[in-house]
Coordinates of C-alpha atoms and ligand atoms in Angstrom, one line a residue:
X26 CA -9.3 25.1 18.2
X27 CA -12.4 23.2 17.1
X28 CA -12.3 21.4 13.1
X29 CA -15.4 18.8 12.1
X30 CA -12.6 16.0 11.3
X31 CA -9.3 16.1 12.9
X32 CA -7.2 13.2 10.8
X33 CA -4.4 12.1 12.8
X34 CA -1.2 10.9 10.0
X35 CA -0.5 12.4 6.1
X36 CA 0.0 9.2 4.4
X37 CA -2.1 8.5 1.4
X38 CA -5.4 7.6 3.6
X39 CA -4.7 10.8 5.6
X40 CA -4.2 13.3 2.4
X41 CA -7.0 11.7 0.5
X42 CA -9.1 12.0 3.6
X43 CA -8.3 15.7 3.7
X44 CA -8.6 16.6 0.3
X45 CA -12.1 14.1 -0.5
X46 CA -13.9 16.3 3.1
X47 CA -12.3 19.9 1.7
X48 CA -13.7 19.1 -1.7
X49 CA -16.7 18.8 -0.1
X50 CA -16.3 21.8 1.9
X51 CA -15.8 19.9 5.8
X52 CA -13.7 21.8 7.4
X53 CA -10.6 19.5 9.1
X54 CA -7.0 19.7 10.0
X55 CA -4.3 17.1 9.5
X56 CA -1.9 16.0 12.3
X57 CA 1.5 14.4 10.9
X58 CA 4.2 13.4 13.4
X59 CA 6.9 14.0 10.8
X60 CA 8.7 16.6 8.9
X61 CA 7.0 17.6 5.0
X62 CA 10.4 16.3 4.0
X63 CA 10.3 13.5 5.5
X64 CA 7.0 12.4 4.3
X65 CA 7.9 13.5 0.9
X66 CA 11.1 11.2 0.6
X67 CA 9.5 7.9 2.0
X68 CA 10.1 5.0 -0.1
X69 CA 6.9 3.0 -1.1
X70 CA 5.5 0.8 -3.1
X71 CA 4.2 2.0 -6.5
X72 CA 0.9 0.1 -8.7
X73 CA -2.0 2.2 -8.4
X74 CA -5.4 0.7 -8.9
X75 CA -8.1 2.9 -10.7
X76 CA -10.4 3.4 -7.2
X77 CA -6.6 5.7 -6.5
X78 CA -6.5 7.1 -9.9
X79 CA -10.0 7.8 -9.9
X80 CA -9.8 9.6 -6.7
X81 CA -6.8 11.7 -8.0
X82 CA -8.3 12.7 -11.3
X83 CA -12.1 13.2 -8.7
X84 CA -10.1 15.7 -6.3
X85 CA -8.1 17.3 -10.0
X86 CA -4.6 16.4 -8.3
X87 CA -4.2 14.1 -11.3
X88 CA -2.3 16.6 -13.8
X89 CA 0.9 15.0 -12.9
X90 CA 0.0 11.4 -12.6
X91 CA -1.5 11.3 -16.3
X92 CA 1.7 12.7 -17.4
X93 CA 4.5 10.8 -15.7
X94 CA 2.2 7.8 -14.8
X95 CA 2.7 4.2 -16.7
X96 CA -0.2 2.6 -18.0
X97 CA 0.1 -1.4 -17.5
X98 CA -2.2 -3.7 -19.1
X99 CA -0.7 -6.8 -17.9
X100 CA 2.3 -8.1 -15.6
X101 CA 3.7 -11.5 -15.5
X102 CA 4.4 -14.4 -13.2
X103 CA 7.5 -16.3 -13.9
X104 CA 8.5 -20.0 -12.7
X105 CA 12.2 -19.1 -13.2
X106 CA 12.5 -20.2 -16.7
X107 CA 9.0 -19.0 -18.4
X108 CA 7.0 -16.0 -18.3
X109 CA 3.0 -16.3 -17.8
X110 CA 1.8 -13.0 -19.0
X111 CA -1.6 -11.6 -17.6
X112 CA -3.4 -9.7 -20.1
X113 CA -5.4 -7.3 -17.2
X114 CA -6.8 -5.6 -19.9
X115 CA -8.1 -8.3 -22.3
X116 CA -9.5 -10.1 -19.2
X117 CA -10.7 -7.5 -17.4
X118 CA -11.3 -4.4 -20.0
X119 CA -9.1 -2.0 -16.8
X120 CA -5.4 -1.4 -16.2
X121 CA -3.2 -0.3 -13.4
X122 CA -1.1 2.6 -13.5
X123 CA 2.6 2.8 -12.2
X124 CA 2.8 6.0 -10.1
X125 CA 5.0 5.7 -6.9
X126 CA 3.4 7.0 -3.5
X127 CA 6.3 8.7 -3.0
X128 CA 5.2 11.2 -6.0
X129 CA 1.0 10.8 -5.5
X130 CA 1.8 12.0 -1.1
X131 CA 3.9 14.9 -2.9
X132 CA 1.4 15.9 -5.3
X133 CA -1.5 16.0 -2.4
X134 CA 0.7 17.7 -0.1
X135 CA 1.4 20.3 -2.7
X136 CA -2.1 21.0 -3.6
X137 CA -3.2 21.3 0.0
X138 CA -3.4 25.0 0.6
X139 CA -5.1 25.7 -2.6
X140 CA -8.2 23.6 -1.5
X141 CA -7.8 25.2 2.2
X142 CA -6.5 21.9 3.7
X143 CA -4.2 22.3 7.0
X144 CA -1.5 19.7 7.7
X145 CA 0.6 20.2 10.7
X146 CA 3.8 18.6 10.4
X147 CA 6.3 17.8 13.3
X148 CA 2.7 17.7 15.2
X149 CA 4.5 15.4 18.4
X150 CA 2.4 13.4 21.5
X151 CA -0.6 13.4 19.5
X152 CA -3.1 11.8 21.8
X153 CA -7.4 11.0 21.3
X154 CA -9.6 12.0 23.6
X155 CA -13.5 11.1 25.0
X156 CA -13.7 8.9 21.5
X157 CA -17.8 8.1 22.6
X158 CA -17.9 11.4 23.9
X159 CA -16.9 14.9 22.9
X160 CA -14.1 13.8 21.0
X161 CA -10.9 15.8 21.1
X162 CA -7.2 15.8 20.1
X163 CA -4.5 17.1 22.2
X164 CA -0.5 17.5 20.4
X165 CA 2.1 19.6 21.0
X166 CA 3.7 21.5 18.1
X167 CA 7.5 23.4 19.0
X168 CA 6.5 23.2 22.5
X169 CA 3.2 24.9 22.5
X170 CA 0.6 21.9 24.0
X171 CA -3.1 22.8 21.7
X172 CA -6.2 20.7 21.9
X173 CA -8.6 20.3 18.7
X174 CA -12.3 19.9 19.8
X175 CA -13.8 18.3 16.3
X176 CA -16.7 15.7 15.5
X177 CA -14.8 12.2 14.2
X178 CA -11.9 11.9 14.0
X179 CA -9.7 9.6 11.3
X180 CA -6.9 7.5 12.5
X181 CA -5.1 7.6 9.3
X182 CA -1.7 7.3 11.4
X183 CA 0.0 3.9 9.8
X184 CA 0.5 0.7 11.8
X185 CA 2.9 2.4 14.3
X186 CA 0.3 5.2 15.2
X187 CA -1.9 5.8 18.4
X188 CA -5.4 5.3 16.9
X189 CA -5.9 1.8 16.9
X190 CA -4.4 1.9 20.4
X191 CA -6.8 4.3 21.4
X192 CA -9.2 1.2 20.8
X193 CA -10.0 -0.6 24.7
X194 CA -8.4 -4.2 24.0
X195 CA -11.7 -6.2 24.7
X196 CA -13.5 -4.6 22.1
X197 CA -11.3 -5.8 18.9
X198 CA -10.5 -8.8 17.5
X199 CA -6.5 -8.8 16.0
X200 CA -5.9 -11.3 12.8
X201 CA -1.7 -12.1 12.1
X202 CA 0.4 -13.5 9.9
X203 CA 4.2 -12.9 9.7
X204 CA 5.6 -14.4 6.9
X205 CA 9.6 -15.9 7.8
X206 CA 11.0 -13.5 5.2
X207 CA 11.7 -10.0 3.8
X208 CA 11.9 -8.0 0.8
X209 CA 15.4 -6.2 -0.2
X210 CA 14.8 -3.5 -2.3
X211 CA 16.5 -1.1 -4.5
X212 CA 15.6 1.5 -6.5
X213 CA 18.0 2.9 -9.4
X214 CA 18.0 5.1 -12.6
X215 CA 18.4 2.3 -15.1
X216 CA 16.2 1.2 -17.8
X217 CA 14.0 -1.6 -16.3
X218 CA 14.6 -4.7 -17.6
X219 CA 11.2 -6.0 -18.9
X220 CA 8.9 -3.6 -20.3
X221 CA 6.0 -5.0 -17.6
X222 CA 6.3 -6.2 -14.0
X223 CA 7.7 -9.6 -13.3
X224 CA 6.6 -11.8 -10.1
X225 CA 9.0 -14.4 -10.3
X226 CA 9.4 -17.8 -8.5
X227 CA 12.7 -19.3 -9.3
X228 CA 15.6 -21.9 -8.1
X229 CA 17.0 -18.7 -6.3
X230 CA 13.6 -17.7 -4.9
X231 CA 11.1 -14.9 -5.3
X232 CA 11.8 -11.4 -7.5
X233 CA 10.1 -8.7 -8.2
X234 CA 10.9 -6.5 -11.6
X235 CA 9.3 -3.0 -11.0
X236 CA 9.4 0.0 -12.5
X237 CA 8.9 3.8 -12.0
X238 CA 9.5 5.3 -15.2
X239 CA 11.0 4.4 -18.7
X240 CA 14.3 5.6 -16.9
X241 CA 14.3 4.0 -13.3
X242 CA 13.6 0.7 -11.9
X243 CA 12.6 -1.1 -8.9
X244 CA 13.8 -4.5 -7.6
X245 CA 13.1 -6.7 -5.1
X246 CA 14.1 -9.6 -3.6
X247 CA 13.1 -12.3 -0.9
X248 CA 15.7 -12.5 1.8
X249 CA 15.5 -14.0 4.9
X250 CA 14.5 -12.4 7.9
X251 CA 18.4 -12.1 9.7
X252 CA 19.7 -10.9 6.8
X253 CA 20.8 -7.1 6.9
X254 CA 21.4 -4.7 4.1
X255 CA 25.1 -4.4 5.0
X256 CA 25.1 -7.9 3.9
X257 CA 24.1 -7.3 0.3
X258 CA 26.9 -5.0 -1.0
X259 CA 25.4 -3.3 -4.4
X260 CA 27.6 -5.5 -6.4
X261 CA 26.3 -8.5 -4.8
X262 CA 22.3 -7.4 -5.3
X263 CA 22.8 -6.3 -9.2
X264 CA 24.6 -10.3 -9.4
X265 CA 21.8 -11.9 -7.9
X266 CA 19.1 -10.0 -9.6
X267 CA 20.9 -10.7 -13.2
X268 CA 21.1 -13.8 -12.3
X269 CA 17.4 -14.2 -11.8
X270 CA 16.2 -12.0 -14.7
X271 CA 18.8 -12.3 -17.5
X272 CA 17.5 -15.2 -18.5
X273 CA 13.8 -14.5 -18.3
X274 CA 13.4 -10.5 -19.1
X275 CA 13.5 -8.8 -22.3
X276 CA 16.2 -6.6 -22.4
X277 CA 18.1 -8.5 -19.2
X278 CA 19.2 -6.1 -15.7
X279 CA 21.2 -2.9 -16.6
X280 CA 23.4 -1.8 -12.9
X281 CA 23.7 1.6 -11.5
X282 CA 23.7 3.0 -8.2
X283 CA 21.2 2.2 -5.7
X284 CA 19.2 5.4 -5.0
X285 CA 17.6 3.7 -2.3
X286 CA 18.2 0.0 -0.6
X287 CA 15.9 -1.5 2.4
X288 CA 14.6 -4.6 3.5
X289 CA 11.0 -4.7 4.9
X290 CA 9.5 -7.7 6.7
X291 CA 6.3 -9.3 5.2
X292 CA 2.9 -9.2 7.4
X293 CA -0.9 -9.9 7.1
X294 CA -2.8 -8.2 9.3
X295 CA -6.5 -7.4 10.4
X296 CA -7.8 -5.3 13.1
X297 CA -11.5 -5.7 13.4
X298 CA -13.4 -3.4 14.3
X299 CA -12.5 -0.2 12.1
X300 CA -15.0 2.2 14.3
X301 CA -15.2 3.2 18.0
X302 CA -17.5 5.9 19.1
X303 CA -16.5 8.9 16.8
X304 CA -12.9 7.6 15.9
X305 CA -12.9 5.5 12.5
X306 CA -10.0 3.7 10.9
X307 CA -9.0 4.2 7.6
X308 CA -5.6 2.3 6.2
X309 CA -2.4 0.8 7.3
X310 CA -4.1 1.7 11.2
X311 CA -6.6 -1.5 10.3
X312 CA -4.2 -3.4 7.9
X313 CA -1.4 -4.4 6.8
X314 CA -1.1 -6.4 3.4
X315 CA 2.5 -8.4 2.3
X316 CA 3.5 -6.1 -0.6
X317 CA 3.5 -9.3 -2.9
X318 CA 0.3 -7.7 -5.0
X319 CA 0.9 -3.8 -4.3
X320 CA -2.7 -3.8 -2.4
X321 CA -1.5 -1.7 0.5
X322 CA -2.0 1.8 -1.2
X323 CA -4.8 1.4 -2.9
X324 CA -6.8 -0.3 0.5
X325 CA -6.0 3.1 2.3
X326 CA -8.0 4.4 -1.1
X327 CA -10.9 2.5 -1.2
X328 CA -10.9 2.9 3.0
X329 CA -11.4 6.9 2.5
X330 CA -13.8 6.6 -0.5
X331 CA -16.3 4.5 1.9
X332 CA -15.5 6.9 4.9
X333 CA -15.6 9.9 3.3
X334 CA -19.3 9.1 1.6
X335 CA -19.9 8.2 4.5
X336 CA -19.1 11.7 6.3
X337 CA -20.4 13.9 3.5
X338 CA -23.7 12.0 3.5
X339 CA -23.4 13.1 7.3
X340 CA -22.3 16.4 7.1
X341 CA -25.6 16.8 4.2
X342 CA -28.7 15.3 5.6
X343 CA -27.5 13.8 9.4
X344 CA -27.9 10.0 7.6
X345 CA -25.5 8.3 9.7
X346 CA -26.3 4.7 7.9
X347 CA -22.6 4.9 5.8
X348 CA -20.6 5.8 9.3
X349 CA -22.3 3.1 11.0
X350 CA -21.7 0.6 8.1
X351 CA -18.5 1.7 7.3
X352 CA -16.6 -1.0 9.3
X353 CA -18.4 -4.0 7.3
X354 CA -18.3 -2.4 4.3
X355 CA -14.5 -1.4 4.4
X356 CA -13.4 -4.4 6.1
X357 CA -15.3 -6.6 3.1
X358 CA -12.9 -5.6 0.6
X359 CA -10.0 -5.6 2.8
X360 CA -10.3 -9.2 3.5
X361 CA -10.4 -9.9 0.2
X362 CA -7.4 -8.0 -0.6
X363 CA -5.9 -9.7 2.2
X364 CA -6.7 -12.9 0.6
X365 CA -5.3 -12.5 -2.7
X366 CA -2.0 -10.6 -1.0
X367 CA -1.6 -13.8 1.3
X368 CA -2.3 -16.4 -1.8
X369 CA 0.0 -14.2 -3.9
X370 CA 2.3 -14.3 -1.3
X371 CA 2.5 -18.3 -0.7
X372 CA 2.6 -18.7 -4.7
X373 CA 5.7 -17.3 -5.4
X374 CA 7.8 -17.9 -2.4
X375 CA 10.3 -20.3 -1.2
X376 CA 9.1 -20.9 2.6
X377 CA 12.0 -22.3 4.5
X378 CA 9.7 -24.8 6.1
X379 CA 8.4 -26.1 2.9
X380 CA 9.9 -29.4 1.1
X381 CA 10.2 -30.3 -2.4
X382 CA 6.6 -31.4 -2.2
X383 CA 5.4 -27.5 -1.5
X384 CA 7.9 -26.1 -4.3
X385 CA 6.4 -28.5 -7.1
X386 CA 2.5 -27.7 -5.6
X387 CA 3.7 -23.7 -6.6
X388 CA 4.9 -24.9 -9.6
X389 CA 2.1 -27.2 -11.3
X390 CA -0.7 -24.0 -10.1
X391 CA 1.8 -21.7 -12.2
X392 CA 1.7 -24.0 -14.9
X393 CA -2.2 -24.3 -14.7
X394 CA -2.7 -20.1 -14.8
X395 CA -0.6 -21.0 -17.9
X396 CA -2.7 -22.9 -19.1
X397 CA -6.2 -21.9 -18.0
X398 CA -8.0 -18.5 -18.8
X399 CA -10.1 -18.8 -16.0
X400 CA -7.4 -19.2 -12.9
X401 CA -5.9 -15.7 -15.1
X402 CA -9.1 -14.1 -15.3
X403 CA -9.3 -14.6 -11.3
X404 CA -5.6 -13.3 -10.9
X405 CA -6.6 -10.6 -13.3
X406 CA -9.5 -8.8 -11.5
X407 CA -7.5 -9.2 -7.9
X408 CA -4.8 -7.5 -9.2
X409 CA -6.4 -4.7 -11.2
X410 CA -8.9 -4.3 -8.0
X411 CA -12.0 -5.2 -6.9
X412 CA -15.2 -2.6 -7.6
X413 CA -16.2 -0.3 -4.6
Ligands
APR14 N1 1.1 11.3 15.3 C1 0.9 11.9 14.0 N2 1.1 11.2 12.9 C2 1.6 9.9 13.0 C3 1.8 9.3 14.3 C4 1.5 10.1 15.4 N3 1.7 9.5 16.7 N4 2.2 8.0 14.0 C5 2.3 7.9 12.7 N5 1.9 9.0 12.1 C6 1.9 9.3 10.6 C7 3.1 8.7 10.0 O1 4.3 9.5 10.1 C8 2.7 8.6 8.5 O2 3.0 9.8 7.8 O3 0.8 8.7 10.0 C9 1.2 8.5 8.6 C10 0.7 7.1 8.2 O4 1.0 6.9 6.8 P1 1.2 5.5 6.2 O5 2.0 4.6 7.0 O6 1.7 5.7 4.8 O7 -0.3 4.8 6.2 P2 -1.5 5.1 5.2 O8 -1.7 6.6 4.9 O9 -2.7 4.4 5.8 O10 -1.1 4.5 3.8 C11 -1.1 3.1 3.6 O11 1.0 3.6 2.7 O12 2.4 2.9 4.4 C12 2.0 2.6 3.1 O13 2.4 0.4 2.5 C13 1.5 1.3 3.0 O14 0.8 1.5 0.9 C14 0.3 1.5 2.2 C15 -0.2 2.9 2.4
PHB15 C1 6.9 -1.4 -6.5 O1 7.1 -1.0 -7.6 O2 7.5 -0.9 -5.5 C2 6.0 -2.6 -6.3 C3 5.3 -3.1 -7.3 C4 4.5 -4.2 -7.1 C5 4.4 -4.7 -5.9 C6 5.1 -4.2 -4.8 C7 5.9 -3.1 -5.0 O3 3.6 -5.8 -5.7

C-alpha cells in the first residue's frame, strides 16, 4: 500500500489531521490501535478553544457542536468562600465552548467516509520505518502483517504511542514535571451546580465544577496520588464535593449516579524536538499539559493547524519552509500553554510540601485577580487561547 501521510493514532490530533489533508484532497490513512468503540467511549476533558471550534466549523463537522455545544463567557476561581468571576468575553471579546472530546472524536469519526478518510481500527504492532529515508509503516491488522509506503508520517499516537520512541534518544531533549497529586472525577446526569465553571482552592483543597450539558455535570477533585477509586465510595465523593460547593455555587451539588469515575495523575511535559526526518509530532506524542486549564485538546488543535499548512503548502508548490519550521512554531505556543497549565496548576492546589506560608501566597494572588483587571485580563486570554 502506498498513502502521502500515514497518521499513526485517532485521537483529536489524529482525526483532525485526517480530515484538515482530505479537505485538501492528500490522500492518507489512519492507524488506531483500538477498537471505534473504544475510542468513542473515552472519557476526556471538555473546554474547547475557538482554534478547535474553528477547525470543526473549517472541515463542516461542526453541525452538532453548534447545537449541543455551551457557550461560556467566563469561569471562576474560588478561594473556598468567594467566587472571582472572569468575564472572558468582556476582557477578551472571545469565548470557549463546552463540547466534550468524547462527542467532537465521534462526530470526526462519523464523518470520515464521506470525505474519503480511512481509519483502521484494532491496527496492532504498528511500527515506523527509514523516518530520514523512504519512510514506511508496518502493522498488523487480524493477523494479516501490511506495510504503508507514504511521504510523512504524523505520530498523533498519545503519550503511550511509538512515535516519539521512534525518535534516537540523543537527538531530543525531554522537560518533566509530575505534580504529587491526581484528579478524581465523575461524571453524572445532574444539573450542574453553577451555571459556569468553578476552579476552586479551598480549606479541603482544589475542585473543579464542570459541565457538559444543562443536564450533566462534571467534577473533579484533587486526591493524592495512593488514593484509589475504591476508596471514594459515590456517597463519599457527592459529600465531599457538597461540601466544597454548597456554600460557594448557585444552585449548590445535586447527586446521582456516577456515569463515569477515574483518577488521572497530573504531568507537564515537553519533548523537544517535534520533527525527525519525515516523521512530525503533533499532540499528546510532544506534550502533556495538567488538565488544571483544559489546554490538552485544543494543543493537539493548534499542533495540526500548523502541520497541516504546513503539508498542504507542500503538497501545492514543494515550499517546505512550514515543515521545517513547524517544530519552533508549534512548540512556541505549546510552552506557553504549558506555562499557564503549570501556574494554573500551582494556584489552586494544596501541595503537600507547602506550609502555611505557600497556602496564604495562593491566597493574597487570588485576592489580587480580584482585585486587579489586568492580572484577569492575563488569566483571560490564557484561558480562552492564544492566536495561531
Ligand atoms: N498504534 C496505533 N495507535 C496508537 C498506538 C499504537 N501503538 N498507541 C496509541 N495509539 C492511539 C491511542 O489509542 C489513541 O487513540 O493514539 C491515539 C492518541 O490519542 P490521544 O491520546 O487522545 O492524543 P491526541 O490525539 O494527541 O489528543 C490529545 O486528547 O488525550 C487527550 O488529554 C489529551 O486532550 C488531549 C488530547
Ligand atoms: C472537564 O469538563 O472535563 C474539564 C473542564 C476544565 C478543565 C479540565 C476538565 O480545566
Amino acid at each position: 500500500m502506498k498513502t502521502k501521510v500515514a497518521i499513526i493514532g485517532s485521537g483529536p490530533s489524529g482525526l483532525l489531521l485526517g480530515h484538515l489533508l482530505r479537505a485538501a484532497g492528500i490522500e492518507c490513512i489512519i492507524l488506531e490501535r483500538q477498537t471505534r468503540d473504544y475510542v468513542e467511549s473515552r472519557i476526556r476533558a471538555g473546554v474547547l478553544e475557538t482554534v478547535t471550534t474553528d477547525l470543526m466549523r473549517q472541515l463542516g463537522v461542526d453541525q452538532r457542536m453548534n447545537e449541543e455545544g455551551l457557550i461560556e463567557e467566563g469561569f471562576n476561581l474560588a478561594d473556598g468562600e468567594r467566587l472571582i468571576r472572569i468575564d472572558i468575553t468582556r476582557l477578551t471579546g472571545k469565548h470557549v465552548m463546552v463540547y466534550g472530546q468524547t462527542e467532537l472524536t465521534r462526530d470526526l469519526i462519523a464523518a470520515a467516509p464521506d470525505r474519503g478518510l480511512e481509519i483502521v481500527f484494532e491496527a496492532k504492532d504498528v511500527a515506523l520505518h527509514d523516518l530520514e529515508g523512504s519512510p514506511s509503516v508496518s502493522y498488523s491488522k487480524d493477523g494479516i502483517s501490511h506495510r504503508i509506503e507514504c511521504d510523512f508520517i504524523a505520530g498523533c499516537d498519545g503519550f503511550h504511542g511509538p512515535s516519539r520512541k521512534a525518535i534516537p534518544a540523543h537527538l531530543v531533549r525531554e522537560y518533566e514535571r509530575e505534580y504529587p497529586f491526581g484528579w478524581l472525577g465523575v461524571l453524572a446526569d445532574v444539573p450542574p451546580c453553577h451555571p459556569e465553571l468553578i476552579y476552586s482552592n479551598g480549606p479541603r483543597g482544589f475542585a473543579l465544577a464542570s459541565m457538559r450539558s444543562a443536564t450533566r455535570s462534571r467534577y473533579y477533585i484533587q486526591v493524592p496520588l495512593t488514593e484509589k477509586v475504591e476508596d471514594w465510595p459515590e456517597e463519599r465523593l457527592w459529600d465531599e464535593l457538597a461540601l466544597r460547593f454548597d456554600p460557594i455555587s448557585e444552585r449548590g451539588v445535586t447527586r446521582g449516579p456516577a456515569l463515569e469515575m477515574s483518577i488521572a495523575p497530573l504531568r507537564s511535559y515537553v519533548f523537544e524536538t517535534m520533527q525527525h526526518g519525515r516523521l512530525f509530532l503533533a499532540g499528546d506524542s510532544a506534550h502533556i499539559v495538567p488538565p488544571t486549564g483544559a489546554k490538552g485538546l485544543n494543543l493537539a488543535a493548534s499542533d495540526v493547524a500548523y502541520l497541516s499548512d504546513a503539508l498542504i503548502a507542500h503538497y501545492r508548490g514543494g515550499d517546505d519552509a512550514g515543515l521545517n519550521g513547524y517544530a519552533a512554531r508549534a512548540l512556541s505556543r505549546i510552552w506557553k500553554a504549558e506555562r499557564f497549565s503549570w501556574y494554573l496548576t500551582k494556584l489552586m492546589h494544596r501541595f503537600p510540601e507547602d506550609g502555611a506560608f505557600e497556602h496564604r501566597m495562593q491566597l493574597a494572588e487570588l485576592d489580587y485577580v480580584a482585585s486587579s483587571e489586568a492580572m484577569q485580563t492575563v488569566i483571560a486570554e490564557n484561558y480562552v487561547g492564544l492566536p495561531l
